[in-house]
PDB file of C-alpha atoms in Angstrom:
ATOM      1  CA  MET F   1       0.000   0.000   0.000  1.00 61.00           C
ATOM      2  CA  PRO F   2       1.370   3.393  -1.002  1.00 80.00           C
ATOM      3  CA  GLU F   3       2.692   6.311   0.990  1.00 90.00           C
ATOM      4  CA  ILE F   4       1.836   9.744  -0.447  1.00 93.00           C
ATOM      5  CA  HIS F   5       4.116  12.744  -0.080  1.00 92.00           C
ATOM      6  CA  MET F   6       3.824  16.305  -1.392  1.00 92.00           C
ATOM      7  CA  GLU F   7       6.986  18.398  -1.348  1.00 94.00           C
ATOM      8  CA  LYS F   8       6.745  22.202  -1.634  1.00 95.00           C
ATOM      9  CA  VAL F   9       3.739  21.844  -3.936  1.00 94.00           C
ATOM     10  CA  SER F  10       1.980  24.873  -5.406  1.00 92.00           C
ATOM     11  CA  LYS F  11      -0.800  25.137  -7.959  1.00 92.00           C
ATOM     12  CA  ILE F  12      -1.401  28.457  -9.695  1.00 91.00           C
ATOM     13  CA  TYR F  13      -4.491  29.576 -11.575  1.00 86.00           C
ATOM     14  CA  LYS F  14      -4.749  32.762 -13.604  1.00 82.00           C
ATOM     15  CA  THR F  15      -7.685  35.097 -13.060  1.00 79.00           C
ATOM     16  CA  GLU F  16      -9.466  36.902 -15.899  1.00 77.00           C
ATOM     17  CA  ASP F  17      -7.243  39.947 -15.434  1.00 77.00           C
ATOM     18  CA  LYS F  18      -4.137  37.714 -15.839  1.00 77.00           C
ATOM     19  CA  ARG F  19      -3.227  37.778 -12.152  1.00 82.00           C
ATOM     20  CA  LYS F  20      -1.862  34.659 -10.515  1.00 84.00           C
ATOM     21  CA  HIS F  21      -3.877  32.993  -7.790  1.00 86.00           C
ATOM     22  CA  TYR F  22      -2.426  30.210  -5.656  1.00 86.00           C
ATOM     23  CA  ALA F  23      -4.947  27.447  -4.992  1.00 89.00           C
ATOM     24  CA  VAL F  24      -2.319  25.798  -2.762  1.00 90.00           C
ATOM     25  CA  ARG F  25       1.145  27.141  -1.971  1.00 91.00           C
ATOM     26  CA  ASP F  26       4.370  25.543  -0.668  1.00 93.00           C
ATOM     27  CA  LEU F  27       2.489  22.512   0.578  1.00 91.00           C
ATOM     28  CA  ASP F  28       4.369  19.801   2.477  1.00 93.00           C
ATOM     29  CA  PHE F  29       2.106  16.887   3.252  1.00 90.00           C
ATOM     30  CA  THR F  30       2.607  13.193   3.999  1.00 93.00           C
ATOM     31  CA  VAL F  31      -0.016  10.462   4.289  1.00 94.00           C
ATOM     32  CA  GLN F  32       1.160   7.142   5.635  1.00 93.00           C
ATOM     33  CA  GLN F  33      -0.313   3.813   4.596  1.00 91.00           C
ATOM     34  CA  GLY F  34      -3.589   3.194   6.399  1.00 94.00           C
ATOM     35  CA  ASP F  35      -4.172   6.799   7.507  1.00 95.00           C
ATOM     36  CA  PHE F  36      -7.630   8.388   7.613  1.00 96.00           C
ATOM     37  CA  VAL F  37      -7.133  12.086   6.858  1.00 95.00           C
ATOM     38  CA  PHE F  38      -9.671  14.923   6.700  1.00 95.00           C
ATOM     39  CA  LEU F  39      -8.965  18.037   4.619  1.00 93.00           C
ATOM     40  CA  ILE F  40     -11.164  20.630   6.307  1.00 92.00           C
ATOM     41  CA  GLY F  41     -11.864  24.088   4.962  1.00 86.00           C
ATOM     42  CA  SER F  42     -14.444  26.385   3.412  1.00 84.00           C
ATOM     43  CA  SER F  43     -15.287  26.467  -0.296  1.00 82.00           C
ATOM     44  CA  GLY F  44     -12.327  27.759  -2.301  1.00 80.00           C
ATOM     45  CA  ALA F  45      -9.744  26.782   0.323  1.00 84.00           C
ATOM     46  CA  GLY F  46      -7.960  24.394  -2.089  1.00 87.00           C
ATOM     47  CA  LYS F  47      -9.292  21.015  -0.909  1.00 91.00           C
ATOM     48  CA  THR F  48     -10.371  19.815  -4.358  1.00 92.00           C
ATOM     49  CA  THR F  49      -7.084  21.002  -5.869  1.00 92.00           C
ATOM     50  CA  MET F  50      -5.160  18.985  -3.266  1.00 93.00           C
ATOM     51  CA  LEU F  51      -7.113  15.821  -4.077  1.00 93.00           C
ATOM     52  CA  LYS F  52      -6.570  16.303  -7.819  1.00 92.00           C
ATOM     53  CA  LEU F  53      -2.833  16.809  -7.246  1.00 91.00           C
ATOM     54  CA  ILE F  54      -2.599  13.667  -5.113  1.00 91.00           C
ATOM     55  CA  GLY F  55      -4.490  11.577  -7.668  1.00 88.00           C
ATOM     56  CA  GLY F  56      -2.420  12.853 -10.583  1.00 86.00           C
ATOM     57  CA  GLU F  57      -5.425  14.472 -12.283  1.00 87.00           C
ATOM     58  CA  ILE F  58      -3.552  17.785 -12.419  1.00 88.00           C
ATOM     59  CA  ALA F  59       0.172  18.551 -12.157  1.00 88.00           C
ATOM     60  CA  PRO F  60       1.724  21.002  -9.707  1.00 91.00           C
ATOM     61  CA  ASP F  61       3.221  24.211 -11.070  1.00 90.00           C
ATOM     62  CA  GLU F  62       5.898  24.021  -8.370  1.00 92.00           C
ATOM     63  CA  GLY F  63       7.124  21.117  -6.267  1.00 92.00           C
ATOM     64  CA  SER F  64       6.507  17.387  -6.596  1.00 91.00           C
ATOM     65  CA  VAL F  65       3.977  14.723  -5.627  1.00 91.00           C
ATOM     66  CA  PHE F  66       5.353  11.291  -4.724  1.00 89.00           C
ATOM     67  CA  VAL F  67       3.625   7.936  -4.434  1.00 88.00           C
ATOM     68  CA  ASP F  68       5.952   5.416  -2.795  1.00 85.00           C
ATOM     69  CA  ASN F  69       8.909   7.747  -3.413  1.00 83.00           C
ATOM     70  CA  ALA F  70       8.180   7.921  -7.163  1.00 82.00           C
ATOM     71  CA  ASN F  71       7.457  11.332  -8.668  1.00 85.00           C
ATOM     72  CA  ILE F  72       4.075  10.839 -10.365  1.00 82.00           C
ATOM     73  CA  ALA F  73       4.816  13.618 -12.898  1.00 78.00           C
ATOM     74  CA  ARG F  74       7.224  11.142 -14.510  1.00 74.00           C
ATOM     75  CA  PHE F  75       4.632   8.363 -14.840  1.00 70.00           C
ATOM     76  CA  PHE F  76       3.581   7.449 -18.377  1.00 66.00           C
ATOM     77  CA  GLY F  77       2.141   4.463 -20.236  1.00 62.00           C
ATOM     78  CA  PRO F  78       1.636   1.420 -17.980  1.00 64.00           C
ATOM     79  CA  TRP F  79       2.886   3.361 -14.949  1.00 63.00           C
ATOM     80  CA  ARG F  80       0.124   5.909 -15.516  1.00 63.00           C
ATOM     81  CA  VAL F  81      -2.480   3.126 -15.663  1.00 62.00           C
ATOM     82  CA  ARG F  82      -1.084   1.660 -12.473  1.00 70.00           C
ATOM     83  CA  LEU F  83      -1.361   5.056 -10.789  1.00 70.00           C
ATOM     84  CA  THR F  84      -5.053   5.382 -11.697  1.00 73.00           C
ATOM     85  CA  ARG F  85      -5.701   1.966 -10.148  1.00 79.00           C
ATOM     86  CA  THR F  86      -4.074   3.128  -6.906  1.00 87.00           C
ATOM     87  CA  PHE F  87      -6.898   5.603  -6.283  1.00 91.00           C
ATOM     88  CA  GLY F  88     -10.637   5.264  -5.931  1.00 92.00           C
ATOM     89  CA  ILE F  89     -12.036   8.741  -6.490  1.00 92.00           C
ATOM     90  CA  VAL F  90     -15.371  10.321  -5.618  1.00 94.00           C
ATOM     91  CA  SER F  91     -15.638  13.826  -7.086  1.00 92.00           C
ATOM     92  CA  GLN F  92     -17.957  16.604  -5.964  1.00 88.00           C
ATOM     93  CA  GLN F  93     -19.868  16.364  -9.239  1.00 87.00           C
ATOM     94  CA  SER F  94     -21.564  13.110 -10.176  1.00 85.00           C
ATOM     95  CA  ILE F  95     -19.981  11.237 -13.079  1.00 87.00           C
ATOM     96  CA  LEU F  96     -22.713   8.625 -13.369  1.00 90.00           C
ATOM     97  CA  ILE F  97     -24.043   8.223 -16.912  1.00 92.00           C
ATOM     98  CA  ARG F  98     -27.703   9.221 -16.711  1.00 92.00           C
ATOM     99  CA  LYS F  99     -28.916   7.009 -19.569  1.00 93.00           C
ATOM    100  CA  ARG F 100     -27.360   3.835 -18.175  1.00 94.00           C
ATOM    101  CA  THR F 101     -28.511   1.758 -15.234  1.00 94.00           C
ATOM    102  CA  ILE F 102     -26.488   1.703 -12.033  1.00 95.00           C
ATOM    103  CA  MET F 103     -25.227  -1.792 -12.893  1.00 94.00           C
ATOM    104  CA  GLU F 104     -24.139  -0.638 -16.352  1.00 93.00           C
ATOM    105  CA  ASN F 105     -22.400   2.391 -14.838  1.00 93.00           C
ATOM    106  CA  LEU F 106     -20.435   0.225 -12.432  1.00 92.00           C
ATOM    107  CA  MET F 107     -19.574  -2.349 -15.088  1.00 91.00           C
ATOM    108  CA  VAL F 108     -18.144   0.438 -17.272  1.00 89.00           C
ATOM    109  CA  ALA F 109     -15.950   1.475 -14.331  1.00 87.00           C
ATOM    110  CA  ALA F 110     -14.910  -2.125 -13.697  1.00 86.00           C
ATOM    111  CA  ARG F 111     -13.899  -2.667 -17.307  1.00 84.00           C
ATOM    112  CA  ALA F 112     -11.998   0.625 -17.336  1.00 80.00           C
ATOM    113  CA  SER F 113      -9.932  -0.660 -14.414  1.00 76.00           C
ATOM    114  CA  GLY F 114      -9.112  -3.881 -16.301  1.00 74.00           C
ATOM    115  CA  MET F 115     -11.788  -6.203 -14.869  1.00 74.00           C
ATOM    116  CA  GLN F 116     -13.238  -7.530 -18.124  1.00 70.00           C
ATOM    117  CA  ARG F 117     -14.649 -10.910 -17.123  1.00 74.00           C
ATOM    118  CA  LYS F 118     -15.578 -10.169 -13.543  1.00 78.00           C
ATOM    119  CA  SER F 119     -17.117  -6.731 -14.071  1.00 81.00           C
ATOM    120  CA  LYS F 120     -20.662  -7.736 -13.072  1.00 84.00           C
ATOM    121  CA  ALA F 121     -19.510  -9.641  -9.984  1.00 87.00           C
ATOM    122  CA  ALA F 122     -17.333  -6.691  -8.944  1.00 87.00           C
ATOM    123  CA  ALA F 123     -20.268  -4.303  -9.426  1.00 89.00           C
ATOM    124  CA  GLU F 124     -22.588  -6.476  -7.328  1.00 91.00           C
ATOM    125  CA  LYS F 125     -19.977  -6.728  -4.578  1.00 91.00           C
ATOM    126  CA  ALA F 126     -19.430  -2.955  -4.540  1.00 91.00           C
ATOM    127  CA  LEU F 127     -23.170  -2.257  -4.301  1.00 93.00           C
ATOM    128  CA  GLY F 128     -23.415  -4.732  -1.430  1.00 92.00           C
ATOM    129  CA  LEU F 129     -20.562  -2.978   0.363  1.00 89.00           C
ATOM    130  CA  VAL F 130     -22.388   0.366   0.319  1.00 90.00           C
ATOM    131  CA  GLY F 131     -25.690  -1.205   1.362  1.00 88.00           C
ATOM    132  CA  LEU F 132     -27.490  -0.877  -1.976  1.00 91.00           C
ATOM    133  CA  PRO F 133     -27.670  -4.425  -3.401  1.00 91.00           C
ATOM    134  CA  LYS F 134     -31.034  -3.888  -5.113  1.00 91.00           C
ATOM    135  CA  VAL F 135     -30.521  -0.701  -7.143  1.00 93.00           C
ATOM    136  CA  GLY F 136     -28.630  -2.253 -10.069  1.00 92.00           C
ATOM    137  CA  GLU F 137     -31.520  -1.921 -12.516  1.00 94.00           C
ATOM    138  CA  CYS F 138     -32.359   1.662 -11.491  1.00 94.00           C
ATOM    139  CA  PHE F 139     -31.235   4.741 -13.373  1.00 95.00           C
ATOM    140  CA  PRO F 140     -29.344   7.518 -11.521  1.00 93.00           C
ATOM    141  CA  ALA F 141     -32.344   9.881 -11.641  1.00 93.00           C
ATOM    142  CA  GLN F 142     -34.420   7.330  -9.715  1.00 95.00           C
ATOM    143  CA  LEU F 143     -32.125   7.460  -6.683  1.00 93.00           C
ATOM    144  CA  SER F 144     -32.086   9.878  -3.765  1.00 89.00           C
ATOM    145  CA  ILE F 145     -29.064  12.150  -3.321  1.00 87.00           C
ATOM    146  CA  GLY F 146     -27.773   9.888  -0.544  1.00 87.00           C
ATOM    147  CA  GLU F 147     -28.193   6.743  -2.638  1.00 90.00           C
ATOM    148  CA  ALA F 148     -26.465   8.371  -5.608  1.00 91.00           C
ATOM    149  CA  ARG F 149     -23.485   9.350  -3.440  1.00 91.00           C
ATOM    150  CA  ARG F 150     -23.239   5.797  -2.134  1.00 91.00           C
ATOM    151  CA  VAL F 151     -23.268   4.523  -5.721  1.00 94.00           C
ATOM    152  CA  GLU F 152     -20.410   6.946  -6.459  1.00 94.00           C
ATOM    153  CA  LEU F 153     -18.561   5.397  -3.520  1.00 94.00           C
ATOM    154  CA  ALA F 154     -19.316   1.900  -4.870  1.00 94.00           C
ATOM    155  CA  ARG F 155     -17.838   3.006  -8.197  1.00 93.00           C
ATOM    156  CA  ALA F 156     -14.667   4.143  -6.431  1.00 93.00           C
ATOM    157  CA  LEU F 157     -14.430   0.841  -4.552  1.00 92.00           C
ATOM    158  CA  ILE F 158     -14.956  -1.417  -7.538  1.00 91.00           C
ATOM    159  CA  SER F 159     -11.305  -2.356  -8.061  1.00 86.00           C
ATOM    160  CA  SER F 160     -10.452  -2.435  -4.334  1.00 88.00           C
ATOM    161  CA  PRO F 161      -8.011   0.498  -4.530  1.00 91.00           C
ATOM    162  CA  PRO F 162      -5.556   0.991  -1.664  1.00 93.00           C
ATOM    163  CA  VAL F 163      -6.377   4.731  -1.459  1.00 94.00           C
ATOM    164  CA  LEU F 164      -9.738   6.547  -1.516  1.00 96.00           C
ATOM    165  CA  LEU F 165      -9.878  10.252  -2.432  1.00 96.00           C
ATOM    166  CA  LEU F 166     -13.286  11.601  -1.407  1.00 96.00           C
ATOM    167  CA  ASP F 167     -14.406  15.143  -2.246  1.00 94.00           C
ATOM    168  CA  GLU F 168     -17.358  16.343  -0.141  1.00 91.00           C
ATOM    169  CA  LEU F 169     -18.848  12.840  -0.122  1.00 91.00           C
ATOM    170  CA  THR F 170     -21.264  13.639   2.714  1.00 88.00           C
ATOM    171  CA  ALA F 171     -22.317  17.157   1.615  1.00 84.00           C
ATOM    172  CA  ASN F 172     -26.094  17.728   1.595  1.00 80.00           C
ATOM    173  CA  LEU F 173     -26.856  14.332   3.129  1.00 84.00           C
ATOM    174  CA  ASP F 174     -29.033  13.663   6.149  1.00 86.00           C
ATOM    175  CA  ASP F 175     -27.448  12.664   9.455  1.00 88.00           C
ATOM    176  CA  ASP F 176     -28.455   8.995   9.203  1.00 87.00           C
ATOM    177  CA  THR F 177     -26.897   8.615   5.746  1.00 86.00           C
ATOM    178  CA  ILE F 178     -23.727  10.401   6.882  1.00 88.00           C
ATOM    179  CA  TRP F 179     -23.486   8.038   9.864  1.00 90.00           C
ATOM    180  CA  ASP F 180     -23.870   4.983   7.609  1.00 88.00           C
ATOM    181  CA  ILE F 181     -21.217   6.241   5.188  1.00 89.00           C
ATOM    182  CA  MET F 182     -18.750   7.125   7.961  1.00 92.00           C
ATOM    183  CA  HIS F 183     -19.283   3.721   9.557  1.00 92.00           C
ATOM    184  CA  LEU F 184     -18.473   2.066   6.211  1.00 91.00           C
ATOM    185  CA  LEU F 185     -15.390   4.258   5.685  1.00 94.00           C
ATOM    186  CA  ASN F 186     -14.150   3.469   9.182  1.00 95.00           C
ATOM    187  CA  GLU F 187     -14.519  -0.238   8.451  1.00 93.00           C
ATOM    188  CA  LEU F 188     -12.640   0.088   5.153  1.00 93.00           C
ATOM    189  CA  ASN F 189      -9.904   2.043   6.913  1.00 95.00           C
ATOM    190  CA  SER F 190      -9.623  -0.597   9.640  1.00 95.00           C
ATOM    191  CA  ARG F 191      -8.889  -3.120   6.876  1.00 92.00           C
ATOM    192  CA  GLY F 192      -5.990  -1.002   5.631  1.00 92.00           C
ATOM    193  CA  THR F 193      -7.501   1.348   3.026  1.00 94.00           C
ATOM    194  CA  THR F 194      -5.986   4.834   3.157  1.00 95.00           C
ATOM    195  CA  ILE F 195      -8.704   7.512   3.078  1.00 96.00           C
ATOM    196  CA  ILE F 196      -8.253  11.205   2.295  1.00 96.00           C
ATOM    197  CA  MET F 197     -11.555  13.039   2.612  1.00 95.00           C
ATOM    198  CA  ALA F 198     -12.204  16.699   1.835  1.00 93.00           C
ATOM    199  CA  THR F 199     -15.065  18.299   3.776  1.00 89.00           C
ATOM    200  CA  HIS F 200     -16.210  21.712   4.921  1.00 80.00           C
ATOM    201  CA  ALA F 201     -17.979  20.106   7.923  1.00 67.00           C
TER     202      ALA F 201
END
């Protein structure tokens, strides 16, 4: 299981008037294997940017991000594929395909992670893990917000990644659903999954 390290990392965005704006600046940050870490801050504090830097979705403008002492900016080809399989990601915005059933959505994710033959079994297992074994034939629009977020979590879990990157997973959910999700995350963490969770709560 990987250790994640950020060394003097900065990410710069340019505003409309060409000024530079640091989303994160000179960030030193280490997550050990099996940690459960919360990134807490208000909207615009840089939490999403941090998660995208860790997962390799965006590159830092300054500094380096390391996974197991390897600079991920130098990953390409099969190493890049391996990096994507390291992380299970739940974004703020839903990426479920609206015109496909939940089962089809999860099978697409399973195949994308290299699980060709066992995609349906992996999808069923992931739905069972998040407590939604019977929603496979539903479409995303038929689910509540809480159910949809749990399906997003199931999608992230489908290939049993060693690290989960969760962006505002529990935002706008009721207390009971939040409790259920946190209980599940705690159980996953107790089994060794590293969890990095951004939240304003």
